[in-house]
């Protein structure tokens, strides 16, 4: 059974009675443990697709199944639970609280989880260590470089041990060196931890980390190909 299954998925935005189609009948499956990059120019629908797949937005037509269950069959409470427990999100803008420490930022999702409070500190430190930020544990996020902020955001996405990581242009605000460090970490999540990774990007070098590339244009899938990743998680990142 596929972890994610989209069938003729559509999304139409309506503004002052003007309809703008963002997804126009998209169909595909993603198995558990896959690393998929979704590529395309600005306005191709790739971020809209990620938001629908990540329960951040509702589709307008077609069918979407997550973990074998139609999204329409999830209650609001179940959607919130799945988003918190089974999904981790990494965005281009980091979305960290500025005058809050790395530890507190990474711990945040646990406050809304069913994880016992006695486990919060250990889980948080483990997630921070996994992205090489143990030496920044008590730094406020405003004191971090862009690359360190994104690594903290990845740790926050990991703290609830999710099934799938959704990464929307995670290197978009970073220089090439910081971007490579971040992508090496994401690659490690896939290779060493078996996470499902769905990466939205317009950058070819970023997509080269994936094993499958879905290319979109004008809200439709232009191609869906298996590829050989040109990178390896054993290329360890530097602190």
JSON list of C-alpha atoms in Angstrom, two decimals:
[
{"chain": "A", "resi": 1, "resn": "UNK", "atom": "CA", "xyz": [0.00, 0.00, 0.00]},
{"chain": "A", "resi": 2, "resn": "UNK", "atom": "CA", "xyz": [1.35, 3.40, -1.00]},
{"chain": "A", "resi": 3, "resn": "UNK", "atom": "CA", "xyz": [1.90, 5.97, 1.77]},
{"chain": "A", "resi": 4, "resn": "UNK", "atom": "CA", "xyz": [0.60, 8.74, -0.49]},
{"chain": "A", "resi": 5, "resn": "UNK", "atom": "CA", "xyz": [-1.80, 8.32, -3.39]},
{"chain": "A", "resi": 6, "resn": "UNK", "atom": "CA", "xyz": [-3.21, 11.15, -5.50]},
{"chain": "A", "resi": 7, "resn": "UNK", "atom": "CA", "xyz": [-5.82, 10.49, -8.18]},
{"chain": "A", "resi": 8, "resn": "UNK", "atom": "CA", "xyz": [-6.87, 13.31, -10.54]},
{"chain": "A", "resi": 9, "resn": "UNK", "atom": "CA", "xyz": [-6.05, 15.83, -7.78]},
{"chain": "A", "resi": 10, "resn": "UNK", "atom": "CA", "xyz": [-7.24, 19.38, -8.43]},
{"chain": "A", "resi": 11, "resn": "UNK", "atom": "CA", "xyz": [-6.91, 22.68, -6.62]},
{"chain": "A", "resi": 12, "resn": "UNK", "atom": "CA", "xyz": [-8.68, 25.86, -7.70]},
{"chain": "A", "resi": 13, "resn": "UNK", "atom": "CA", "xyz": [-8.21, 29.18, -5.92]},
{"chain": "A", "resi": 14, "resn": "UNK", "atom": "CA", "xyz": [-11.19, 31.55, -6.08]},
{"chain": "A", "resi": 15, "resn": "UNK", "atom": "CA", "xyz": [-10.69, 35.29, -5.58]},
{"chain": "A", "resi": 16, "resn": "UNK", "atom": "CA", "xyz": [-13.50, 37.76, -6.36]},
{"chain": "A", "resi": 17, "resn": "UNK", "atom": "CA", "xyz": [-15.17, 35.10, -8.50]},
{"chain": "A", "resi": 18, "resn": "UNK", "atom": "CA", "xyz": [-11.97, 34.65, -10.52]},
{"chain": "A", "resi": 19, "resn": "UNK", "atom": "CA", "xyz": [-10.94, 31.00, -10.60]},
{"chain": "A", "resi": 20, "resn": "UNK", "atom": "CA", "xyz": [-7.24, 30.16, -10.81]},
{"chain": "A", "resi": 21, "resn": "UNK", "atom": "CA", "xyz": [-6.42, 26.46, -11.29]},
{"chain": "A", "resi": 22, "resn": "UNK", "atom": "CA", "xyz": [-3.24, 25.51, -9.40]},
{"chain": "A", "resi": 23, "resn": "UNK", "atom": "CA", "xyz": [-3.49, 21.71, -9.79]},
{"chain": "A", "resi": 24, "resn": "UNK", "atom": "CA", "xyz": [-5.14, 20.26, -12.88]},
{"chain": "A", "resi": 25, "resn": "UNK", "atom": "CA", "xyz": [-5.71, 16.55, -12.46]},
{"chain": "A", "resi": 26, "resn": "UNK", "atom": "CA", "xyz": [-2.50, 15.28, -10.85]},
{"chain": "A", "resi": 27, "resn": "UNK", "atom": "CA", "xyz": [-2.09, 11.51, -10.28]},
{"chain": "A", "resi": 28, "resn": "UNK", "atom": "CA", "xyz": [0.80, 9.58, -8.67]},
{"chain": "A", "resi": 29, "resn": "UNK", "atom": "CA", "xyz": [1.78, 7.30, -5.79]},
{"chain": "A", "resi": 30, "resn": "UNK", "atom": "CA", "xyz": [4.64, 7.64, -3.30]},
{"chain": "A", "resi": 31, "resn": "UNK", "atom": "CA", "xyz": [5.76, 4.57, -1.39]},
{"chain": "A", "resi": 32, "resn": "UNK", "atom": "CA", "xyz": [7.02, 4.67, 2.19]},
{"chain": "A", "resi": 33, "resn": "UNK", "atom": "CA", "xyz": [10.78, 5.29, 2.22]},
{"chain": "A", "resi": 34, "resn": "UNK", "atom": "CA", "xyz": [11.00, 7.11, -1.13]},
{"chain": "A", "resi": 35, "resn": "UNK", "atom": "CA", "xyz": [12.91, 10.36, -1.70]},
{"chain": "A", "resi": 36, "resn": "UNK", "atom": "CA", "xyz": [10.94, 12.37, -4.26]},
{"chain": "A", "resi": 37, "resn": "UNK", "atom": "CA", "xyz": [11.80, 15.82, -5.60]},
{"chain": "A", "resi": 38, "resn": "UNK", "atom": "CA", "xyz": [9.00, 17.91, -7.11]},
{"chain": "A", "resi": 39, "resn": "UNK", "atom": "CA", "xyz": [10.44, 20.38, -9.60]},
{"chain": "A", "resi": 40, "resn": "UNK", "atom": "CA", "xyz": [9.04, 23.11, -11.78]},
{"chain": "A", "resi": 41, "resn": "UNK", "atom": "CA", "xyz": [9.13, 26.85, -12.45]},
{"chain": "A", "resi": 42, "resn": "UNK", "atom": "CA", "xyz": [7.39, 29.40, -10.25]},
{"chain": "A", "resi": 43, "resn": "UNK", "atom": "CA", "xyz": [3.63, 28.99, -10.57]},
{"chain": "A", "resi": 44, "resn": "UNK", "atom": "CA", "xyz": [3.81, 25.36, -11.68]},
{"chain": "A", "resi": 45, "resn": "UNK", "atom": "CA", "xyz": [1.80, 24.15, -8.67]},
{"chain": "A", "resi": 46, "resn": "UNK", "atom": "CA", "xyz": [4.57, 22.36, -6.78]},
{"chain": "A", "resi": 47, "resn": "UNK", "atom": "CA", "xyz": [4.14, 24.21, -3.47]},
{"chain": "A", "resi": 48, "resn": "UNK", "atom": "CA", "xyz": [0.35, 23.92, -3.72]},
{"chain": "A", "resi": 49, "resn": "UNK", "atom": "CA", "xyz": [0.80, 20.18, -4.16]},
{"chain": "A", "resi": 50, "resn": "UNK", "atom": "CA", "xyz": [3.00, 19.97, -1.07]},
{"chain": "A", "resi": 51, "resn": "UNK", "atom": "CA", "xyz": [0.46, 21.92, 0.98]},
{"chain": "A", "resi": 52, "resn": "UNK", "atom": "CA", "xyz": [-2.34, 19.57, -0.09]},
{"chain": "A", "resi": 53, "resn": "UNK", "atom": "CA", "xyz": [-0.25, 16.45, 0.59]},
{"chain": "A", "resi": 54, "resn": "UNK", "atom": "CA", "xyz": [0.77, 17.84, 4.00]},
{"chain": "A", "resi": 55, "resn": "UNK", "atom": "CA", "xyz": [-2.83, 18.57, 5.09]},
{"chain": "A", "resi": 56, "resn": "UNK", "atom": "CA", "xyz": [-2.06, 22.31, 5.09]},
{"chain": "A", "resi": 57, "resn": "UNK", "atom": "CA", "xyz": [-4.64, 22.98, 2.38]},
{"chain": "A", "resi": 58, "resn": "UNK", "atom": "CA", "xyz": [-7.67, 21.13, 1.00]},
{"chain": "A", "resi": 59, "resn": "UNK", "atom": "CA", "xyz": [-7.96, 19.95, -2.59]},
{"chain": "A", "resi": 60, "resn": "UNK", "atom": "CA", "xyz": [-10.86, 21.05, -4.80]},
{"chain": "A", "resi": 61, "resn": "UNK", "atom": "CA", "xyz": [-11.37, 17.79, -6.67]},
{"chain": "A", "resi": 62, "resn": "UNK", "atom": "CA", "xyz": [-10.05, 14.29, -7.17]},
{"chain": "A", "resi": 63, "resn": "UNK", "atom": "CA", "xyz": [-8.92, 11.93, -4.42]},
{"chain": "A", "resi": 64, "resn": "UNK", "atom": "CA", "xyz": [-6.07, 11.98, -1.92]},
{"chain": "A", "resi": 65, "resn": "UNK", "atom": "CA", "xyz": [-5.20, 9.03, 0.32]},
{"chain": "A", "resi": 66, "resn": "UNK", "atom": "CA", "xyz": [-2.62, 9.21, 3.09]},
{"chain": "A", "resi": 67, "resn": "UNK", "atom": "CA", "xyz": [-1.62, 5.94, 4.73]},
{"chain": "A", "resi": 68, "resn": "UNK", "atom": "CA", "xyz": [-4.49, 4.19, 2.95]},
{"chain": "A", "resi": 69, "resn": "UNK", "atom": "CA", "xyz": [-7.21, 6.55, 4.16]},
{"chain": "A", "resi": 70, "resn": "UNK", "atom": "CA", "xyz": [-9.06, 9.18, 2.13]},
{"chain": "A", "resi": 71, "resn": "UNK", "atom": "CA", "xyz": [-8.40, 12.67, 3.46]},
{"chain": "A", "resi": 72, "resn": "UNK", "atom": "CA", "xyz": [-12.17, 13.32, 3.37]},
{"chain": "A", "resi": 73, "resn": "UNK", "atom": "CA", "xyz": [-12.56, 10.55, 5.95]},
{"chain": "A", "resi": 74, "resn": "UNK", "atom": "CA", "xyz": [-10.24, 12.23, 8.47]},
{"chain": "A", "resi": 75, "resn": "UNK", "atom": "CA", "xyz": [-11.85, 14.34, 11.18]},
{"chain": "A", "resi": 76, "resn": "UNK", "atom": "CA", "xyz": [-10.33, 17.74, 12.06]},
{"chain": "A", "resi": 77, "resn": "UNK", "atom": "CA", "xyz": [-8.83, 16.15, 15.17]},
{"chain": "A", "resi": 78, "resn": "UNK", "atom": "CA", "xyz": [-7.33, 13.29, 13.15]},
{"chain": "A", "resi": 79, "resn": "UNK", "atom": "CA", "xyz": [-5.88, 15.73, 10.60]},
{"chain": "A", "resi": 80, "resn": "UNK", "atom": "CA", "xyz": [-4.21, 17.71, 13.40]},
{"chain": "A", "resi": 81, "resn": "UNK", "atom": "CA", "xyz": [-2.87, 14.49, 14.93]},
{"chain": "A", "resi": 82, "resn": "UNK", "atom": "CA", "xyz": [-1.46, 13.17, 11.63]},
{"chain": "A", "resi": 83, "resn": "UNK", "atom": "CA", "xyz": [0.13, 16.52, 10.81]},
{"chain": "A", "resi": 84, "resn": "UNK", "atom": "CA", "xyz": [1.78, 16.67, 14.24]},
{"chain": "A", "resi": 85, "resn": "UNK", "atom": "CA", "xyz": [2.80, 13.02, 14.62]},
{"chain": "A", "resi": 86, "resn": "UNK", "atom": "CA", "xyz": [3.35, 11.61, 11.13]},
{"chain": "A", "resi": 87, "resn": "UNK", "atom": "CA", "xyz": [4.52, 14.68, 9.19]},
{"chain": "A", "resi": 88, "resn": "UNK", "atom": "CA", "xyz": [7.49, 17.00, 9.58]},
{"chain": "A", "resi": 89, "resn": "UNK", "atom": "CA", "xyz": [7.74, 20.30, 7.70]},
{"chain": "A", "resi": 90, "resn": "UNK", "atom": "CA", "xyz": [10.76, 22.34, 6.60]},
{"chain": "A", "resi": 91, "resn": "UNK", "atom": "CA", "xyz": [10.12, 25.68, 4.90]},
{"chain": "A", "resi": 92, "resn": "UNK", "atom": "CA", "xyz": [12.30, 28.17, 3.04]},
{"chain": "A", "resi": 93, "resn": "UNK", "atom": "CA", "xyz": [11.67, 30.86, 5.68]},
{"chain": "A", "resi": 94, "resn": "UNK", "atom": "CA", "xyz": [12.63, 28.59, 8.64]},
{"chain": "A", "resi": 95, "resn": "UNK", "atom": "CA", "xyz": [9.60, 29.71, 10.75]},
{"chain": "A", "resi": 96, "resn": "UNK", "atom": "CA", "xyz": [11.58, 29.74, 14.00]},
{"chain": "A", "resi": 97, "resn": "UNK", "atom": "CA", "xyz": [10.58, 31.87, 17.00]},
{"chain": "A", "resi": 98, "resn": "UNK", "atom": "CA", "xyz": [13.27, 34.63, 17.03]},
{"chain": "A", "resi": 99, "resn": "UNK", "atom": "CA", "xyz": [13.88, 35.29, 20.75]},
{"chain": "A", "resi": 100, "resn": "UNK", "atom": "CA", "xyz": [13.67, 31.63, 21.68]},
{"chain": "A", "resi": 101, "resn": "UNK", "atom": "CA", "xyz": [16.51, 29.12, 22.03]},
{"chain": "A", "resi": 102, "resn": "UNK", "atom": "CA", "xyz": [17.23, 26.31, 19.61]},
{"chain": "A", "resi": 103, "resn": "UNK", "atom": "CA", "xyz": [16.17, 23.85, 22.32]},
{"chain": "A", "resi": 104, "resn": "UNK", "atom": "CA", "xyz": [12.83, 25.59, 22.85]},
{"chain": "A", "resi": 105, "resn": "UNK", "atom": "CA", "xyz": [12.14, 25.87, 19.11]},
{"chain": "A", "resi": 106, "resn": "UNK", "atom": "CA", "xyz": [12.85, 22.21, 18.49]},
{"chain": "A", "resi": 107, "resn": "UNK", "atom": "CA", "xyz": [10.80, 21.11, 21.51]},
{"chain": "A", "resi": 108, "resn": "UNK", "atom": "CA", "xyz": [7.74, 23.08, 20.38]},
{"chain": "A", "resi": 109, "resn": "UNK", "atom": "CA", "xyz": [5.90, 20.28, 18.47]},
{"chain": "A", "resi": 110, "resn": "UNK", "atom": "CA", "xyz": [6.11, 18.05, 21.54]},
{"chain": "A", "resi": 111, "resn": "UNK", "atom": "CA", "xyz": [3.89, 20.48, 23.46]},
{"chain": "A", "resi": 112, "resn": "UNK", "atom": "CA", "xyz": [1.02, 19.48, 21.16]},
{"chain": "A", "resi": 113, "resn": "UNK", "atom": "CA", "xyz": [1.82, 15.77, 21.03]},
{"chain": "A", "resi": 114, "resn": "UNK", "atom": "CA", "xyz": [0.94, 12.74, 23.12]},
{"chain": "A", "resi": 115, "resn": "UNK", "atom": "CA", "xyz": [4.62, 12.10, 23.92]},
{"chain": "A", "resi": 116, "resn": "UNK", "atom": "CA", "xyz": [5.12, 11.89, 27.72]},
{"chain": "A", "resi": 117, "resn": "UNK", "atom": "CA", "xyz": [6.68, 15.04, 29.14]},
{"chain": "A", "resi": 118, "resn": "UNK", "atom": "CA", "xyz": [9.43, 12.95, 30.72]},
{"chain": "A", "resi": 119, "resn": "UNK", "atom": "CA", "xyz": [10.75, 12.19, 27.19]},
{"chain": "A", "resi": 120, "resn": "UNK", "atom": "CA", "xyz": [10.73, 15.75, 25.84]},
{"chain": "A", "resi": 121, "resn": "UNK", "atom": "CA", "xyz": [14.26, 16.75, 26.84]},
{"chain": "A", "resi": 122, "resn": "UNK", "atom": "CA", "xyz": [15.89, 13.57, 25.54]},
{"chain": "A", "resi": 123, "resn": "UNK", "atom": "CA", "xyz": [13.98, 13.68, 22.24]},
{"chain": "A", "resi": 124, "resn": "UNK", "atom": "CA", "xyz": [14.78, 17.35, 21.73]},
{"chain": "A", "resi": 125, "resn": "UNK", "atom": "CA", "xyz": [18.49, 16.94, 22.36]},
{"chain": "A", "resi": 126, "resn": "UNK", "atom": "CA", "xyz": [18.65, 13.87, 20.12]},
{"chain": "A", "resi": 127, "resn": "UNK", "atom": "CA", "xyz": [17.02, 15.76, 17.24]},
{"chain": "A", "resi": 128, "resn": "UNK", "atom": "CA", "xyz": [19.38, 18.71, 17.69]},
{"chain": "A", "resi": 129, "resn": "UNK", "atom": "CA", "xyz": [22.42, 16.43, 17.80]},
{"chain": "A", "resi": 130, "resn": "UNK", "atom": "CA", "xyz": [21.28, 14.66, 14.61]},
{"chain": "A", "resi": 131, "resn": "UNK", "atom": "CA", "xyz": [21.68, 17.90, 12.64]},
{"chain": "A", "resi": 132, "resn": "UNK", "atom": "CA", "xyz": [25.02, 18.83, 14.22]},
{"chain": "A", "resi": 133, "resn": "UNK", "atom": "CA", "xyz": [23.74, 21.70, 16.38]},
{"chain": "A", "resi": 134, "resn": "UNK", "atom": "CA", "xyz": [24.47, 20.44, 19.91]},
{"chain": "A", "resi": 135, "resn": "UNK", "atom": "CA", "xyz": [26.94, 23.33, 20.33]},
{"chain": "A", "resi": 136, "resn": "UNK", "atom": "CA", "xyz": [24.08, 25.82, 19.64]},
{"chain": "A", "resi": 137, "resn": "UNK", "atom": "CA", "xyz": [21.55, 24.25, 22.02]},
{"chain": "A", "resi": 138, "resn": "UNK", "atom": "CA", "xyz": [21.02, 27.39, 24.15]},
{"chain": "A", "resi": 139, "resn": "UNK", "atom": "CA", "xyz": [21.54, 29.98, 21.42]},
{"chain": "A", "resi": 140, "resn": "UNK", "atom": "CA", "xyz": [18.54, 32.07, 20.44]},
{"chain": "A", "resi": 141, "resn": "UNK", "atom": "CA", "xyz": [17.53, 31.47, 16.82]},
{"chain": "A", "resi": 142, "resn": "UNK", "atom": "CA", "xyz": [18.29, 35.13, 16.01]},
{"chain": "A", "resi": 143, "resn": "UNK", "atom": "CA", "xyz": [21.95, 34.37, 16.81]},
{"chain": "A", "resi": 144, "resn": "UNK", "atom": "CA", "xyz": [22.20, 31.60, 14.21]},
{"chain": "A", "resi": 145, "resn": "UNK", "atom": "CA", "xyz": [23.37, 31.76, 10.62]},
{"chain": "A", "resi": 146, "resn": "UNK", "atom": "CA", "xyz": [20.88, 30.96, 7.87]},
{"chain": "A", "resi": 147, "resn": "UNK", "atom": "CA", "xyz": [22.21, 27.44, 7.49]},
{"chain": "A", "resi": 148, "resn": "UNK", "atom": "CA", "xyz": [22.03, 26.83, 11.24]},
{"chain": "A", "resi": 149, "resn": "UNK", "atom": "CA", "xyz": [18.46, 28.12, 11.32]},
{"chain": "A", "resi": 150, "resn": "UNK", "atom": "CA", "xyz": [17.46, 25.63, 8.66]},
{"chain": "A", "resi": 151, "resn": "UNK", "atom": "CA", "xyz": [19.21, 22.81, 10.52]},
{"chain": "A", "resi": 152, "resn": "UNK", "atom": "CA", "xyz": [17.25, 23.80, 13.65]},
{"chain": "A", "resi": 153, "resn": "UNK", "atom": "CA", "xyz": [14.06, 23.73, 11.56]},
{"chain": "A", "resi": 154, "resn": "UNK", "atom": "CA", "xyz": [14.92, 20.21, 10.39]},
{"chain": "A", "resi": 155, "resn": "UNK", "atom": "CA", "xyz": [15.50, 19.11, 13.99]},
{"chain": "A", "resi": 156, "resn": "UNK", "atom": "CA", "xyz": [12.08, 20.53, 14.90]},
{"chain": "A", "resi": 157, "resn": "UNK", "atom": "CA", "xyz": [10.55, 18.56, 12.00]},
{"chain": "A", "resi": 158, "resn": "UNK", "atom": "CA", "xyz": [12.20, 15.38, 13.33]},
{"chain": "A", "resi": 159, "resn": "UNK", "atom": "CA", "xyz": [11.38, 15.64, 17.02]},
{"chain": "A", "resi": 160, "resn": "UNK", "atom": "CA", "xyz": [8.08, 13.74, 16.73]},
{"chain": "A", "resi": 161, "resn": "UNK", "atom": "CA", "xyz": [9.69, 10.96, 14.67]},
{"chain": "A", "resi": 162, "resn": "UNK", "atom": "CA", "xyz": [7.48, 11.53, 11.57]},
{"chain": "A", "resi": 163, "resn": "UNK", "atom": "CA", "xyz": [6.87, 9.11, 8.72]},
{"chain": "A", "resi": 164, "resn": "UNK", "atom": "CA", "xyz": [7.37, 11.76, 6.07]},
{"chain": "A", "resi": 165, "resn": "UNK", "atom": "CA", "xyz": [9.37, 14.99, 5.77]},
{"chain": "A", "resi": 166, "resn": "UNK", "atom": "CA", "xyz": [7.93, 17.73, 3.55]},
{"chain": "A", "resi": 167, "resn": "UNK", "atom": "CA", "xyz": [10.63, 20.22, 2.54]},
{"chain": "A", "resi": 168, "resn": "UNK", "atom": "CA", "xyz": [9.54, 23.31, 0.58]},
{"chain": "A", "resi": 169, "resn": "UNK", "atom": "CA", "xyz": [12.55, 25.03, -1.05]},
{"chain": "A", "resi": 170, "resn": "UNK", "atom": "CA", "xyz": [14.71, 24.30, 2.05]},
{"chain": "A", "resi": 171, "resn": "UNK", "atom": "CA", "xyz": [17.85, 25.81, 0.46]},
{"chain": "A", "resi": 172, "resn": "UNK", "atom": "CA", "xyz": [16.11, 28.82, -1.12]},
{"chain": "A", "resi": 173, "resn": "UNK", "atom": "CA", "xyz": [17.45, 31.35, 1.41]},
{"chain": "A", "resi": 174, "resn": "UNK", "atom": "CA", "xyz": [20.91, 29.80, 1.80]},
{"chain": "A", "resi": 175, "resn": "UNK", "atom": "CA", "xyz": [24.29, 30.20, 0.15]},
{"chain": "A", "resi": 176, "resn": "UNK", "atom": "CA", "xyz": [25.57, 27.17, -1.77]},
{"chain": "A", "resi": 177, "resn": "UNK", "atom": "CA", "xyz": [27.76, 25.82, 1.06]},
{"chain": "A", "resi": 178, "resn": "UNK", "atom": "CA", "xyz": [24.98, 26.04, 3.67]},
{"chain": "A", "resi": 179, "resn": "UNK", "atom": "CA", "xyz": [22.55, 24.59, 1.16]},
{"chain": "A", "resi": 180, "resn": "UNK", "atom": "CA", "xyz": [24.81, 21.59, 0.62]},
{"chain": "A", "resi": 181, "resn": "UNK", "atom": "CA", "xyz": [25.06, 20.97, 4.38]},
{"chain": "A", "resi": 182, "resn": "UNK", "atom": "CA", "xyz": [21.26, 21.08, 4.70]},
{"chain": "A", "resi": 183, "resn": "UNK", "atom": "CA", "xyz": [20.78, 18.73, 1.74]},
{"chain": "A", "resi": 184, "resn": "UNK", "atom": "CA", "xyz": [23.35, 16.28, 3.14]},
{"chain": "A", "resi": 185, "resn": "UNK", "atom": "CA", "xyz": [21.31, 16.15, 6.36]},
{"chain": "A", "resi": 186, "resn": "UNK", "atom": "CA", "xyz": [18.09, 15.53, 4.45]},
{"chain": "A", "resi": 187, "resn": "UNK", "atom": "CA", "xyz": [19.88, 12.83, 2.46]},
{"chain": "A", "resi": 188, "resn": "UNK", "atom": "CA", "xyz": [20.96, 11.16, 5.72]},
{"chain": "A", "resi": 189, "resn": "UNK", "atom": "CA", "xyz": [17.33, 11.10, 6.92]},
{"chain": "A", "resi": 190, "resn": "UNK", "atom": "CA", "xyz": [16.45, 9.14, 3.80]},
{"chain": "A", "resi": 191, "resn": "UNK", "atom": "CA", "xyz": [19.45, 6.83, 3.56]},
{"chain": "A", "resi": 192, "resn": "UNK", "atom": "CA", "xyz": [20.16, 6.09, 7.20]},
{"chain": "A", "resi": 193, "resn": "UNK", "atom": "CA", "xyz": [16.75, 6.51, 8.86]},
{"chain": "A", "resi": 194, "resn": "UNK", "atom": "CA", "xyz": [14.48, 5.38, 6.03]},
{"chain": "A", "resi": 195, "resn": "UNK", "atom": "CA", "xyz": [12.33, 8.52, 6.12]},
{"chain": "A", "resi": 196, "resn": "UNK", "atom": "CA", "xyz": [10.01, 9.35, 3.26]},
{"chain": "A", "resi": 197, "resn": "UNK", "atom": "CA", "xyz": [11.15, 12.72, 1.89]},
{"chain": "A", "resi": 198, "resn": "UNK", "atom": "CA", "xyz": [9.13, 14.97, -0.44]},
{"chain": "A", "resi": 199, "resn": "UNK", "atom": "CA", "xyz": [11.23, 17.91, -1.57]},
{"chain": "A", "resi": 200, "resn": "UNK", "atom": "CA", "xyz": [9.89, 20.89, -3.52]},
{"chain": "A", "resi": 201, "resn": "UNK", "atom": "CA", "xyz": [12.59, 22.79, -5.40]},
{"chain": "A", "resi": 202, "resn": "UNK", "atom": "CA", "xyz": [13.33, 24.72, -8.56]},
{"chain": "A", "resi": 203, "resn": "UNK", "atom": "CA", "xyz": [17.06, 24.04, -8.22]},
{"chain": "A", "resi": 204, "resn": "UNK", "atom": "CA", "xyz": [18.51, 21.18, -10.26]},
{"chain": "A", "resi": 205, "resn": "UNK", "atom": "CA", "xyz": [21.43, 20.55, -7.88]},
{"chain": "A", "resi": 206, "resn": "UNK", "atom": "CA", "xyz": [19.00, 20.15, -4.97]},
{"chain": "A", "resi": 207, "resn": "UNK", "atom": "CA", "xyz": [16.78, 17.74, -6.90]},
{"chain": "A", "resi": 208, "resn": "UNK", "atom": "CA", "xyz": [19.85, 15.61, -7.67]},
{"chain": "A", "resi": 209, "resn": "UNK", "atom": "CA", "xyz": [19.75, 14.29, -4.09]},
{"chain": "A", "resi": 210, "resn": "UNK", "atom": "CA", "xyz": [16.44, 12.51, -4.78]},
{"chain": "A", "resi": 211, "resn": "UNK", "atom": "CA", "xyz": [15.88, 9.08, -6.33]},
{"chain": "A", "resi": 212, "resn": "UNK", "atom": "CA", "xyz": [12.77, 10.19, -8.21]},
{"chain": "A", "resi": 213, "resn": "UNK", "atom": "CA", "xyz": [11.89, 13.52, -9.81]},
{"chain": "A", "resi": 214, "resn": "UNK", "atom": "CA", "xyz": [8.36, 14.70, -10.60]},
{"chain": "A", "resi": 215, "resn": "UNK", "atom": "CA", "xyz": [8.43, 17.72, -12.92]},
{"chain": "A", "resi": 216, "resn": "UNK", "atom": "CA", "xyz": [5.42, 20.02, -12.98]},
{"chain": "A", "resi": 217, "resn": "UNK", "atom": "CA", "xyz": [4.27, 22.75, -15.33]},
{"chain": "A", "resi": 218, "resn": "UNK", "atom": "CA", "xyz": [1.01, 24.73, -15.30]},
{"chain": "A", "resi": 219, "resn": "UNK", "atom": "CA", "xyz": [-0.49, 22.54, -12.58]},
{"chain": "A", "resi": 220, "resn": "UNK", "atom": "CA", "xyz": [0.15, 19.28, -14.39]},
{"chain": "A", "resi": 221, "resn": "UNK", "atom": "CA", "xyz": [2.80, 16.57, -14.16]},
{"chain": "A", "resi": 222, "resn": "UNK", "atom": "CA", "xyz": [5.13, 16.91, -17.13]},
{"chain": "A", "resi": 223, "resn": "UNK", "atom": "CA", "xyz": [7.31, 13.92, -16.22]},
{"chain": "A", "resi": 224, "resn": "UNK", "atom": "CA", "xyz": [7.83, 11.42, -13.39]},
{"chain": "A", "resi": 225, "resn": "UNK", "atom": "CA", "xyz": [11.17, 9.63, -13.53]},
{"chain": "A", "resi": 226, "resn": "UNK", "atom": "CA", "xyz": [13.34, 7.44, -11.36]},
{"chain": "A", "resi": 227, "resn": "UNK", "atom": "CA", "xyz": [16.88, 8.84, -11.21]},
{"chain": "A", "resi": 228, "resn": "UNK", "atom": "CA", "xyz": [20.20, 7.90, -9.65]},
{"chain": "A", "resi": 229, "resn": "UNK", "atom": "CA", "xyz": [21.09, 10.26, -6.81]},
{"chain": "A", "resi": 230, "resn": "UNK", "atom": "CA", "xyz": [24.41, 11.97, -7.43]},
{"chain": "A", "resi": 231, "resn": "UNK", "atom": "CA", "xyz": [25.02, 12.43, -3.74]},
{"chain": "A", "resi": 232, "resn": "UNK", "atom": "CA", "xyz": [25.70, 10.19, -0.78]},
{"chain": "A", "resi": 233, "resn": "UNK", "atom": "CA", "xyz": [24.94, 10.77, 2.88]},
{"chain": "A", "resi": 234, "resn": "UNK", "atom": "CA", "xyz": [28.45, 9.62, 3.75]},
{"chain": "A", "resi": 235, "resn": "UNK", "atom": "CA", "xyz": [29.64, 13.04, 2.54]},
{"chain": "A", "resi": 236, "resn": "UNK", "atom": "CA", "xyz": [29.49, 14.30, 6.11]},
{"chain": "A", "resi": 237, "resn": "UNK", "atom": "CA", "xyz": [28.62, 17.92, 6.77]},
{"chain": "A", "resi": 238, "resn": "UNK", "atom": "CA", "xyz": [30.89, 20.27, 8.69]},
{"chain": "A", "resi": 239, "resn": "UNK", "atom": "CA", "xyz": [29.75, 22.20, 11.71]}
]
